[in-house]
Coordinates of C-alpha atoms in Angstrom, one line a residue:
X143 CA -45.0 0.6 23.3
X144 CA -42.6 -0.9 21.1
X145 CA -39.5 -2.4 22.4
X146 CA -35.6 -2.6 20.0
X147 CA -33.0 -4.5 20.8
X148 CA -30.3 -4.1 19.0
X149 CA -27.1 -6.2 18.9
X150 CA -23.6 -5.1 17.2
X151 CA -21.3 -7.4 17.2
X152 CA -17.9 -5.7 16.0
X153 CA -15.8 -7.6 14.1
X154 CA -11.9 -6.6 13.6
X155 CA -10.9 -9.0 10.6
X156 CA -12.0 -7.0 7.3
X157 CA -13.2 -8.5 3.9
X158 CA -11.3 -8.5 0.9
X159 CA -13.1 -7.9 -2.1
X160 CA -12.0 -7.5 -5.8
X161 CA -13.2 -5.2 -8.3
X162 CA -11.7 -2.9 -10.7
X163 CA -13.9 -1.6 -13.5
X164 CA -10.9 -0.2 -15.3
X165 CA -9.7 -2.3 -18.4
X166 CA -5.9 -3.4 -18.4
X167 CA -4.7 -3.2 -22.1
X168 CA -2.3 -6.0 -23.4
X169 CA 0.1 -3.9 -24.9
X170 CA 0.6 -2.2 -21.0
X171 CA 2.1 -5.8 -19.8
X172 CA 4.5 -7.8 -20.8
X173 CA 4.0 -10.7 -23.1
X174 CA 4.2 -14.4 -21.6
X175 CA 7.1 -15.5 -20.6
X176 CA 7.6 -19.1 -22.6
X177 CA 10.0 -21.6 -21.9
X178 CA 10.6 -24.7 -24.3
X179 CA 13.2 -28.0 -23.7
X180 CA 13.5 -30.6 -26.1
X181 CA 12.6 -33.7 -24.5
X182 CA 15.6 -35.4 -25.2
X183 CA 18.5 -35.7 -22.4
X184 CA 21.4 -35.8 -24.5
X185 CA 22.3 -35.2 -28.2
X186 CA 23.5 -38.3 -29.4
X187 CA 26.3 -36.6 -32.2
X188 CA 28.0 -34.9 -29.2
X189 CA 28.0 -38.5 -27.0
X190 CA 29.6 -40.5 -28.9
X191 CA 32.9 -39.2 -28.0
X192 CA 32.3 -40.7 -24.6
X193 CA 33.6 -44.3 -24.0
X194 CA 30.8 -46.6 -22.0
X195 CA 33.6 -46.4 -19.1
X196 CA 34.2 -42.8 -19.0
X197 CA 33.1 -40.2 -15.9
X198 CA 31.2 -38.1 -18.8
X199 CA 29.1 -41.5 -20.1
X200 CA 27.9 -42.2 -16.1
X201 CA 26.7 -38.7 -15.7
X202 CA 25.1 -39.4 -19.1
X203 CA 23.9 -42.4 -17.9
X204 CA 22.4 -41.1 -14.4
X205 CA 20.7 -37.9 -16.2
X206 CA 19.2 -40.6 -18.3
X207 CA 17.9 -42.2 -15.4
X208 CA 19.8 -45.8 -15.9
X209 CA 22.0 -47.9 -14.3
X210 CA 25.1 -46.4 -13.4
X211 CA 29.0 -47.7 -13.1
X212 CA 29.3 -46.7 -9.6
X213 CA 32.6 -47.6 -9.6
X214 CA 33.9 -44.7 -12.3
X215 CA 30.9 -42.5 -10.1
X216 CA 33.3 -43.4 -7.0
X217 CA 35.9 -41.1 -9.5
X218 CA 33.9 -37.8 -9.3
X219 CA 34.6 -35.8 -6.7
X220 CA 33.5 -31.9 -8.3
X221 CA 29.6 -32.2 -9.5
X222 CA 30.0 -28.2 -9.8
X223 CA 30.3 -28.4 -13.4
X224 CA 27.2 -30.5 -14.1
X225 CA 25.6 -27.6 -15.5
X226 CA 28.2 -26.6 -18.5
X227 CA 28.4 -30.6 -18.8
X228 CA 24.5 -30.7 -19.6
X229 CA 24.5 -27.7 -21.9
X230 CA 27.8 -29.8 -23.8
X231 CA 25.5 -32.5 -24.8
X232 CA 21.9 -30.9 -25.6
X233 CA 20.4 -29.4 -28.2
X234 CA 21.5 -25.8 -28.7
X235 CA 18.6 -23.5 -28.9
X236 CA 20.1 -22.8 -32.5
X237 CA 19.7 -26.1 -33.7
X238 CA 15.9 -26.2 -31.7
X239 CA 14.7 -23.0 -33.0
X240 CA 14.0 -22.7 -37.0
X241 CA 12.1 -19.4 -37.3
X242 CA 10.8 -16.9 -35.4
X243 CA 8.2 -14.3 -35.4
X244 CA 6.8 -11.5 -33.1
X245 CA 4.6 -8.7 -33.5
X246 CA 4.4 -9.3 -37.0
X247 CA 8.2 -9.0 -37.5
X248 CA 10.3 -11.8 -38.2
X249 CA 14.0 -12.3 -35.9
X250 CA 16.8 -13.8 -35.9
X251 CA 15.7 -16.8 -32.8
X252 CA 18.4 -16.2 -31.1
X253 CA 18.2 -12.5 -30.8
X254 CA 15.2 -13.2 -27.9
X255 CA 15.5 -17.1 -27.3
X256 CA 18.4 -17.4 -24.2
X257 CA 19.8 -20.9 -23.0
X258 CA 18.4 -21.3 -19.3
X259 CA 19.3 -24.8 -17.4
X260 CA 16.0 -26.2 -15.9
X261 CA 15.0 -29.5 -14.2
X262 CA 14.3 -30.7 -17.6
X263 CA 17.4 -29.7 -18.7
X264 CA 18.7 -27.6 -21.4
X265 CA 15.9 -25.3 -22.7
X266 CA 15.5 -22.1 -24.4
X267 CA 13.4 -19.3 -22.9
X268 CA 11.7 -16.2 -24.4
X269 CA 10.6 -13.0 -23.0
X270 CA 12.1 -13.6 -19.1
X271 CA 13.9 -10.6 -17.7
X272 CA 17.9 -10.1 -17.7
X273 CA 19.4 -12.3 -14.6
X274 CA 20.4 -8.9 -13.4
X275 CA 16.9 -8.2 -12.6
X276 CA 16.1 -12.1 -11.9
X277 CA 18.2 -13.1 -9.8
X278 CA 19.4 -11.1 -6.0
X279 CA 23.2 -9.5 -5.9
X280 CA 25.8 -12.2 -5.9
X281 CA 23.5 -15.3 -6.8
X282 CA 24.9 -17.3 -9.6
X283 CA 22.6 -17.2 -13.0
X284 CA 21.2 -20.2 -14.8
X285 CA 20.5 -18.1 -17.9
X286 CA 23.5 -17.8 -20.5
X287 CA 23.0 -13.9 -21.9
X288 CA 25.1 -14.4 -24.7
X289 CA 24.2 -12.0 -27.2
X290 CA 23.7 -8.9 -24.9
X291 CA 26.6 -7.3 -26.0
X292 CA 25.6 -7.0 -30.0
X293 CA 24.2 -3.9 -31.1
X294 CA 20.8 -5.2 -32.5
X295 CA 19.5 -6.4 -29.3
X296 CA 16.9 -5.5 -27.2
X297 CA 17.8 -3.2 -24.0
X298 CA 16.7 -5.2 -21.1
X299 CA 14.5 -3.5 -18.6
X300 CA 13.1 -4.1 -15.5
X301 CA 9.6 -4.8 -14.8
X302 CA 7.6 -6.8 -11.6
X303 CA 3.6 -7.0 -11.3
X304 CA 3.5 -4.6 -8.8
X305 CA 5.2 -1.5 -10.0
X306 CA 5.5 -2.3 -13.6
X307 CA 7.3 -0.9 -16.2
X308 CA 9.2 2.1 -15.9
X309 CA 7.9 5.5 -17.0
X310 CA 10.8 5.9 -20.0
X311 CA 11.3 2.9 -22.2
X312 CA 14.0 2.5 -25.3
X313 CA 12.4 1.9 -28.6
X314 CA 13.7 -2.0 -28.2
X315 CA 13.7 -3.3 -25.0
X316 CA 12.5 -6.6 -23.2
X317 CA 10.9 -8.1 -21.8
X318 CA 8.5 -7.1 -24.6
X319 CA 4.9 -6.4 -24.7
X320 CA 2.3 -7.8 -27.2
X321 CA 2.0 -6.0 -30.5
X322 CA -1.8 -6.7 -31.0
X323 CA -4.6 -9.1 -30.9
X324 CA -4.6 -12.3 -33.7
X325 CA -2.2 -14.8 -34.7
X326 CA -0.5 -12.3 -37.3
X327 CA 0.9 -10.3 -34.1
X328 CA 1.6 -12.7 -31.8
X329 CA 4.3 -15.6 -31.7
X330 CA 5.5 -17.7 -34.4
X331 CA 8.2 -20.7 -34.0
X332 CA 8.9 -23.7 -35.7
X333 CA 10.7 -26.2 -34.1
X334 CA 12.9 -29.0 -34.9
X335 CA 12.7 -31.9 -33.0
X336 CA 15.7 -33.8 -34.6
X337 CA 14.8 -37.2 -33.3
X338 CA 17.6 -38.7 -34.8
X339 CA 19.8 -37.7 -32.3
X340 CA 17.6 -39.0 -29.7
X341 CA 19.4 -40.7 -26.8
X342 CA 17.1 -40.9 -23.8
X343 CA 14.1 -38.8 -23.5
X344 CA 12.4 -37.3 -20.3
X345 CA 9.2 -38.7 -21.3
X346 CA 7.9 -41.7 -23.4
X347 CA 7.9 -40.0 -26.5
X348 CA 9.7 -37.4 -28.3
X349 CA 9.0 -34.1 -29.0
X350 CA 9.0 -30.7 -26.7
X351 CA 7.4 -29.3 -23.2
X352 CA 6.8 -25.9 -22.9
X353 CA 5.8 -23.4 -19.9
X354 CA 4.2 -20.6 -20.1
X355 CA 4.7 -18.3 -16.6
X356 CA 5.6 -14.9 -15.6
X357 CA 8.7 -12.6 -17.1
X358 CA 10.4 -12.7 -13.3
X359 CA 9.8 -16.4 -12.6
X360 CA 11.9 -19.4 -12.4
X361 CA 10.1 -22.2 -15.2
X362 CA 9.1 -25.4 -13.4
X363 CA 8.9 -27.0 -16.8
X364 CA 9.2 -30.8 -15.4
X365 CA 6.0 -30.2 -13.6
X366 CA 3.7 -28.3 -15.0
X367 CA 4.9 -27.7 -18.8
X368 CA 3.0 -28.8 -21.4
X369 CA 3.5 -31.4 -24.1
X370 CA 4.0 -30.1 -27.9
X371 CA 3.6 -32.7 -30.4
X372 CA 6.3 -33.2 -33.7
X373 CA 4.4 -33.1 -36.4
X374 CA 1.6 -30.9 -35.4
X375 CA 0.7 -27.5 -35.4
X376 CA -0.2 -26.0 -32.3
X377 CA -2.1 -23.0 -31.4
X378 CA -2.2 -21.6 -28.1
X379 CA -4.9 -18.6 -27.3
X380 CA -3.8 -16.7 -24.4
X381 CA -5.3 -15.0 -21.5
X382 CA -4.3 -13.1 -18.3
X383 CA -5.2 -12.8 -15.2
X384 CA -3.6 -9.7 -13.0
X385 CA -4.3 -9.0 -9.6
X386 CA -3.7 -5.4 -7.3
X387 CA -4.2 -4.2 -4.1
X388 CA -5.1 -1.0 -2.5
X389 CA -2.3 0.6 -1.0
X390 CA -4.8 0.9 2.3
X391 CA -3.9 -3.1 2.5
X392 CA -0.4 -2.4 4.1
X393 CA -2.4 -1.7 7.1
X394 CA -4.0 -5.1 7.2
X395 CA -2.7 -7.7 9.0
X396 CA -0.6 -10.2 6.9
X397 CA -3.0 -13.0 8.5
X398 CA -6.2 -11.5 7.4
X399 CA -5.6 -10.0 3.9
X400 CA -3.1 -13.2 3.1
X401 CA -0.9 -11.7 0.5
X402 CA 2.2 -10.1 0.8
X403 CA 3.8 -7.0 -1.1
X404 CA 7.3 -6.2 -2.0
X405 CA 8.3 -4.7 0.4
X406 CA 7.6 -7.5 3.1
X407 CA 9.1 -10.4 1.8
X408 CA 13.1 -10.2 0.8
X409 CA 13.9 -13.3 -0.8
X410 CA 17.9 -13.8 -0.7
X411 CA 18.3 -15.9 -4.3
X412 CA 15.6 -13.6 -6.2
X413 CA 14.9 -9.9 -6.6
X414 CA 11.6 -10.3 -6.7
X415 CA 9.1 -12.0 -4.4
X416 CA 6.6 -14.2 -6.6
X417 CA 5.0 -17.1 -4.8
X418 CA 6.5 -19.3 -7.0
X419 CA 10.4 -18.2 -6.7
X420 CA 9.4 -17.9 -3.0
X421 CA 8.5 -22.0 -3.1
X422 CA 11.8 -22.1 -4.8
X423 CA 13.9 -20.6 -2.2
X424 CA 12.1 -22.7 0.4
X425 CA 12.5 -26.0 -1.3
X426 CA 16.3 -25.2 -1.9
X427 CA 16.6 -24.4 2.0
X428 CA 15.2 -27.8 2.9
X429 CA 17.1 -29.6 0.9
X430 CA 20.4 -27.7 2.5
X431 CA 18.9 -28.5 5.9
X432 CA 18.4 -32.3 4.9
X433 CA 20.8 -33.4 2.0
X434 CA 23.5 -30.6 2.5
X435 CA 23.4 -30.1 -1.2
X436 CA 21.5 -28.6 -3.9
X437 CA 20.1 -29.8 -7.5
X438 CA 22.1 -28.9 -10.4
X439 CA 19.4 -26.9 -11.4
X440 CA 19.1 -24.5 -8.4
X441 CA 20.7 -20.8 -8.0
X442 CA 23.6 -20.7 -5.9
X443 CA 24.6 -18.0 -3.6
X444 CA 27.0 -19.1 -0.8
X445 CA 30.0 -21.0 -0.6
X446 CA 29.0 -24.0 1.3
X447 CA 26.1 -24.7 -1.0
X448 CA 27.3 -27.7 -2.9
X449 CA 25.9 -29.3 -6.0
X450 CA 24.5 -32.8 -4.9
X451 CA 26.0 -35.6 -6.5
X452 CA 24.3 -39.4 -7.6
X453 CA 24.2 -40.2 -4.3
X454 CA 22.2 -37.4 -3.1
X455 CA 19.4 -38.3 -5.7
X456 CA 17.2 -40.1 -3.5
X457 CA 17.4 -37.5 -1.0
X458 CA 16.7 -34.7 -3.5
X459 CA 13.8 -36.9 -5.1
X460 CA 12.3 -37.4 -1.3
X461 CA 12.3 -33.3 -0.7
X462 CA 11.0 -32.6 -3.8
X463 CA 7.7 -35.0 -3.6
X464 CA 7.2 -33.8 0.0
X465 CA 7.1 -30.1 -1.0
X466 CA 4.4 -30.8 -3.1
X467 CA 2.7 -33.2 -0.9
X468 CA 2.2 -30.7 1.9
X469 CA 1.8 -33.0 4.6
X470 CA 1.5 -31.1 8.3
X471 CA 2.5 -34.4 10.1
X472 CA 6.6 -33.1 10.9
X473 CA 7.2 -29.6 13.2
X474 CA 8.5 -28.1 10.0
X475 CA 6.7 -25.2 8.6
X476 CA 5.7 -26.1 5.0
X477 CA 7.1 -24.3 1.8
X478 CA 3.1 -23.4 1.3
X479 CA 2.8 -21.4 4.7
X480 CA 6.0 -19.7 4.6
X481 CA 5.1 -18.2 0.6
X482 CA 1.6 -16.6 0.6
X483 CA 0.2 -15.4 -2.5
X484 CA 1.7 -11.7 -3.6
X485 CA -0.4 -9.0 -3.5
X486 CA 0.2 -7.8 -7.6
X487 CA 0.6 -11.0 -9.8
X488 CA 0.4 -11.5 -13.2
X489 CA -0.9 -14.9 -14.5
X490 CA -1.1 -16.5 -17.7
X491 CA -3.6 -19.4 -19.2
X492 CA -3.8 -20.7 -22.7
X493 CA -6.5 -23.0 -25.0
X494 CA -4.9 -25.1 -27.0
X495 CA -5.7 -26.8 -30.4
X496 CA -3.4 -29.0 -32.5
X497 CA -4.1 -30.2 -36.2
X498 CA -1.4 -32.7 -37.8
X499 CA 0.7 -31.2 -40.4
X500 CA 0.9 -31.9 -44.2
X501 CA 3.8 -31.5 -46.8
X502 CA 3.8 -32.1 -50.3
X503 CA 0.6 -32.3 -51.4
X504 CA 0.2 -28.5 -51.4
X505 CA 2.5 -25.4 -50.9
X506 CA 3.2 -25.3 -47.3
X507 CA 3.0 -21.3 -46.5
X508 CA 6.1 -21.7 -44.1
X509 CA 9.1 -20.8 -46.1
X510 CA 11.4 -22.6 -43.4
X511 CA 9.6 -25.7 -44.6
X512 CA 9.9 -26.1 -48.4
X513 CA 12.9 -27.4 -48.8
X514 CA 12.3 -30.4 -46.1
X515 CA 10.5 -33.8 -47.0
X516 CA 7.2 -34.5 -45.8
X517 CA 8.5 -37.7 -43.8
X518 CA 10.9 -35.2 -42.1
X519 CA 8.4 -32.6 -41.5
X520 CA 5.6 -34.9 -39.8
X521 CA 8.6 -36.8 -37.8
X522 CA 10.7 -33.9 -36.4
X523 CA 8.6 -30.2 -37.2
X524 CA 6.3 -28.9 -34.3
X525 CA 5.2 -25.3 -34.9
X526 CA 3.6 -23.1 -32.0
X527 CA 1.2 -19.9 -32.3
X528 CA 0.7 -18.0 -29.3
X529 CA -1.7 -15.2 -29.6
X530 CA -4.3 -12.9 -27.4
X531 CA -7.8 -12.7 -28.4
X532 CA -8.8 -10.0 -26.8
X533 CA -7.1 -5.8 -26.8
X534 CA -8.1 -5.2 -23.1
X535 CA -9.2 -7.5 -19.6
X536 CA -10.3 -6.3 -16.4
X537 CA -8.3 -6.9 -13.6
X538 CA -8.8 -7.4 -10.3
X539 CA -8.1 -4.8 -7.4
X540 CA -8.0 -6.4 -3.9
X541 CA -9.4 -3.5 -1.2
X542 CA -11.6 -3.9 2.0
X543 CA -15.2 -4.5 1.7
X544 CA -16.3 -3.6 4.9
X545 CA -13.4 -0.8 6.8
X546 CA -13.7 0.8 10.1
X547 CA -15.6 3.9 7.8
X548 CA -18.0 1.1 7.1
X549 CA -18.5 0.0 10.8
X550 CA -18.7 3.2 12.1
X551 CA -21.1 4.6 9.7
X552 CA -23.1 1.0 10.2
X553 CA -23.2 1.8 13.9
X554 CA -24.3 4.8 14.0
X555 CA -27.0 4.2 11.6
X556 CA -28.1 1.7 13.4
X557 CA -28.2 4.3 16.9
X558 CA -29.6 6.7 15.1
X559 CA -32.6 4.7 13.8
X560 CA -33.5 3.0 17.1
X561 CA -32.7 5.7 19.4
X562 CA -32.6 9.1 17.7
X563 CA -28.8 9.1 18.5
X564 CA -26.7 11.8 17.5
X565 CA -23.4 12.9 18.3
X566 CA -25.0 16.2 19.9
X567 CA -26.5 13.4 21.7
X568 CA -23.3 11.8 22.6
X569 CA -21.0 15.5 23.7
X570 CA -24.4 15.9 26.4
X571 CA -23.7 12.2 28.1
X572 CA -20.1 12.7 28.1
X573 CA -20.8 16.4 29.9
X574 CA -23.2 15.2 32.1
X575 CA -21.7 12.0 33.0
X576 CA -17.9 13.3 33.3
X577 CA -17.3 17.0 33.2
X578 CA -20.2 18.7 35.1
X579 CA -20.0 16.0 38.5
X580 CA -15.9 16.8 38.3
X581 CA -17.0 20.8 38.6
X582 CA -19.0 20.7 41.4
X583 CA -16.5 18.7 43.5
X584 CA -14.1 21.5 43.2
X585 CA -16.2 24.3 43.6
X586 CA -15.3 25.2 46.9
X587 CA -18.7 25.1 49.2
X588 CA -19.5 29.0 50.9
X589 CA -22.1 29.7 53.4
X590 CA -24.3 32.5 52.0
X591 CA -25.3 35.4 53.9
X592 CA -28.7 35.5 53.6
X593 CA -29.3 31.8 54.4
X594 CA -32.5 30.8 56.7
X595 CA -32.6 28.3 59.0
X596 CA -35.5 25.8 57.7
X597 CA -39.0 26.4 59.4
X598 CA -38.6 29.9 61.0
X599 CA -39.8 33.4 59.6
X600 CA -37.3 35.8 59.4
X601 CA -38.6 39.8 60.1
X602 CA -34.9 40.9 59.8
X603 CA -33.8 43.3 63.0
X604 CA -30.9 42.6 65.3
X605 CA -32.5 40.3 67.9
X606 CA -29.6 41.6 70.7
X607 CA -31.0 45.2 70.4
X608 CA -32.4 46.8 73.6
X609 CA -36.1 47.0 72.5
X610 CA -36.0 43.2 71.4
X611 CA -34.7 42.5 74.6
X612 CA -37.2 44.0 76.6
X613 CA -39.8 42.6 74.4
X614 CA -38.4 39.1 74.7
X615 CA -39.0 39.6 79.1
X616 CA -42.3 41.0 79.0
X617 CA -44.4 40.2 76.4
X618 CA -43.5 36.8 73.8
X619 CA -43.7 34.2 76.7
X620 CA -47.4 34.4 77.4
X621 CA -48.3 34.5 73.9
X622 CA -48.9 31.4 71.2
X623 CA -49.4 32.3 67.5
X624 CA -51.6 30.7 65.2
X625 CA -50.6 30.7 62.1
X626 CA -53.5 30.0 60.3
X627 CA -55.9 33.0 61.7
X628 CA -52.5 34.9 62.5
X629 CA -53.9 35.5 66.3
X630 CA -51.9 35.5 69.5
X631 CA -53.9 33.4 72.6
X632 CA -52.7 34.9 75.6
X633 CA -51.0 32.5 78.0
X634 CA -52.7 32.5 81.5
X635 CA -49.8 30.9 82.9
X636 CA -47.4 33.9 82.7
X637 CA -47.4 35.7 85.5
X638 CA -46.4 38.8 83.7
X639 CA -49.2 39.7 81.1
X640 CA -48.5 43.0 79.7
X641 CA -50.3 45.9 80.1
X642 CA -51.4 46.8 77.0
X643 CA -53.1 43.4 77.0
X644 CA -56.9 43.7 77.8
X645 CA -58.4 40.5 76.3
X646 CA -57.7 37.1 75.6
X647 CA -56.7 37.6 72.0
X648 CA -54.1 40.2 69.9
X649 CA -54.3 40.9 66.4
X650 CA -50.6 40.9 65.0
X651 CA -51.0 44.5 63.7
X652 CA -51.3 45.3 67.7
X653 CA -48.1 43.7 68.2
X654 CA -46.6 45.6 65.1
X655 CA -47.8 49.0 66.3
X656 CA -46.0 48.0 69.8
X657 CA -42.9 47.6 67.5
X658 CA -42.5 43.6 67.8
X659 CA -42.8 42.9 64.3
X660 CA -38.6 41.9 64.3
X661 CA -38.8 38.7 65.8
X662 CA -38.3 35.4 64.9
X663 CA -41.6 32.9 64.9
X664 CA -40.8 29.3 64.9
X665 CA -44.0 27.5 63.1
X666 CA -43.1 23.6 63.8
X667 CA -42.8 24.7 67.5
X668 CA -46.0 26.3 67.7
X669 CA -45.0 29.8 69.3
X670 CA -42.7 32.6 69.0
X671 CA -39.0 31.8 69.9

């Protein structure tokens, strides 16, 4: 005899797994979104204006990151206008940008390169979404639009990783998906450094930092861009990563699947929730809690929200480092628990390799760069190639691994194998268990007519007629029947044997013939009652 036990431990929290076996095509999603600053702080043609003693040269001075005159910095009482100061006295993308290509098509650079203010400053970014679709109702945009109105530009569209594009598109629109695979369809610029008109970089050398991140995403160039060289030619091979969800995920809770979806998290500065702009907004909140002001650099949306001046730097500096340091030591919830992952992203990664450039020993096949000098070029030109490899990439779907379906099925499986369970099996315990004892307690209990008393033949004629009376009197007491030889012994001590009686024994048919067969015999009493 074999013995199972079997043990099934149920377990509520569900497994996430990813898989999606159907390819994702590049020219279905948008190209990267790409945004490049010119390491230098301020153009040094448009500063000399400023006198060493002026309010303009102090803000030069503290964006520089130098001693200021905090005397004349006593002076400023607005810091508001910080952000058309800085865009005053950078590079303008025009001057930055020498040539452009896409898709095999060559544009005019500022036709899809838009000024955006950044914590690196002035930069120029491609391929993000209008600030209508960036940035919530009533939040004040860091990206100047200033060639929306002109009748060869792109329609802007909306677009977010987790519904996508809409179903009708204009011809030109934007942000704009890749053309192809290769180098020959995929982006072209040349840059110009102009280190000439260096005044203070950002870094310890000159030349440009780039980010690469998603169409609806604020750029955090200062900390994770990358470093493009003058005088080198840089190609960047790009790839994606995009995650879904099943929709059957919206029943999950948030705690166990750990992503959120659109619909979830409302952001109040951005229309879209991204973990990153989600970071954004929570870093911004500190610092009002903390410094009462925010970075230049930050969306504004209400009235008390105040741009921070030099004397909120250390304050801003000490948020900033302690966002990204995550420490759990204070009772405030960190920007990192607050903004989980989202359920649909879209992520992009890039190889890069660099070769120095060389002019005038050979025919340079840039146009842009014959008529230039080959001490200029290797001094102030930087060109950038960003390209796919590949047509198509599978993403990944997030969905349950193992559902109630599962656990169920599992179960019973596991019943069915050890026990022979079924769920036949399963309506008979219930009806045996519940439903047949609740019938019988109200079924109402009825004595039947024909019921015996236990122990006594029954012969079946009314016991108060005259003829058993008179039998009863004369003959039963002095007899004792046996029921196993079914005789009668006559009982000497009756003082009243009947007549009919000659010996010491009567058969029972005797006592039938003398029509006693009616009574009642009572066998654990040993005579007839």
């Amino acid at each position: 005899m074999f013995i199972f036990n079997v043990y099934i431990k149920w377990n509520t929290t569900p497994v996430i797994f990813s898989i999606n076996p159907k390819p994702t095509y590049i020219t279905n999603e948008p190209f990267p979104a790409l945004t490049i600053c010119n390491m230098n702080k301020a153009y040094k043609a448009k500063i000399q204006q400023y006198e060493e003693n002026s309010v303009e040269y102090s803000i030069i001075q503290m964006l520089c990151k130098r001693d200021v005159n905090v005397t004349v910095a006593d002076t400023i009482e607005d810091w508001s206008t910080l952000n058309q100061f800085i865009s005053n006295i950078s590079q303008p993308c025009e001057k930055m940008l020498i040539s452009c290509r896409f898709g095999g098509i060559n544009y005019n650079c500022q036709r899809i390169f838009h000024p955006i203010v950044t914590d690196e400053g002035l930069c120029c970014a491609f391929n993000m979404v209008h600030p209508k679709f960036l940035y919530a109702a009533g939040t004040q945009s860091l990206i100047k639009e200033t060639y929306t109105n002109h009748s060869d530009m792109d329609e802007a569209v909306s677009w977010n990783p987790e519904f996508g594009y809409s179903k009708k598109l204009p011809k030109q629109f934007y942000p704009r998906t890749a053309a192809g695979t290769g180098e020959s369809l995929g982006l072209t610029i040349i840059l110009n450094a102009e280190v000439d008109q260096y005044h203070c970089s950002s870094t310890n050398g000159v030349g440009f930092k780039m980010a690469m991140h998603n169409p609806n995403e604020r750029p955090n160039v200062r900390e994770v861009g990358l470093l493009l060289a003058a005088g080198y030619e840089t190609k960047a091979r790009v790839r994606m990563e995009k995650l879904e969800a099943d929709t059957m995920l919206h029943s999950v809770h948030l705690k166990h699947r750990q992503c959120e979806f659109q619909d979830e998290h409302k952001l109040a500065y951005f229309a879209t929730y991204t973990q990153s702009n989600c970071e954004a907004e929570c870093i911004a909140n500190t610092m009002m809690r903390h410094c009462r002001c925010l970075p230049h650099y930050m969306p504004k949306r209400y009235e008390n929200e105040t741009v921070c001046s030099i004397y909120d730097s250390e304050c801003v500096e000490r948020i900033r480092l302690h966002s990204m340091i995550n420490d759990d030591d204070d009772n405030e919830r960190e920007c990192d628990e607050v903004c989980l992952p989202s359920c649909y992203s879209l992520k992009f990664y890039a190889e890069f390799f660099s070769t120095p450039l060389e002019h005038g020993d050979f025919i340079s096949n840039k146009p842009a760069l014959e008529s230039m000098s080959e001490e200029f070029v290797e001094r102030n030109i930087a060109i950038l190639t960003m390209y796919y490899k590949d047509n198509s990439f599978h993403s990944n779907k997030q969905t349950e691994f193992i559902g109630m379906t599962d656990v169920l099925s599992s179960i019973g499986g596991l019943i069915g194998l050890f026990f022979g369970f079924s769920f036949i099996s399963l309506a008979e315990i219930i009806f045996y268990t519940f439903i047949r004892p609740c019938r019988k307690v109200r079924q109402p209990k009825t004595k039947s007519k024909s019921a015996k008393k236990p122990g006594k033949l029954s012969i079946g004629i009314d016991k108060y007629s005259p003829r058993a009376l008179k039998f009863r009197r004369n003959y039963l007491s002095p007899y004792a029947v046996s029921p196993r030889n079914r005789k009668i012994f006559h009982n000497t001590n009756n003082a009243y044997p009947p007549s009919a009686v000659t010996g010491d024994l009567l058969e029972i048919s005797d006592l039938e013939n003398m029509n006693i067969y009616n009574t009642q015999y009572d066998w654990r009493r040993g005579f007839v009652a």
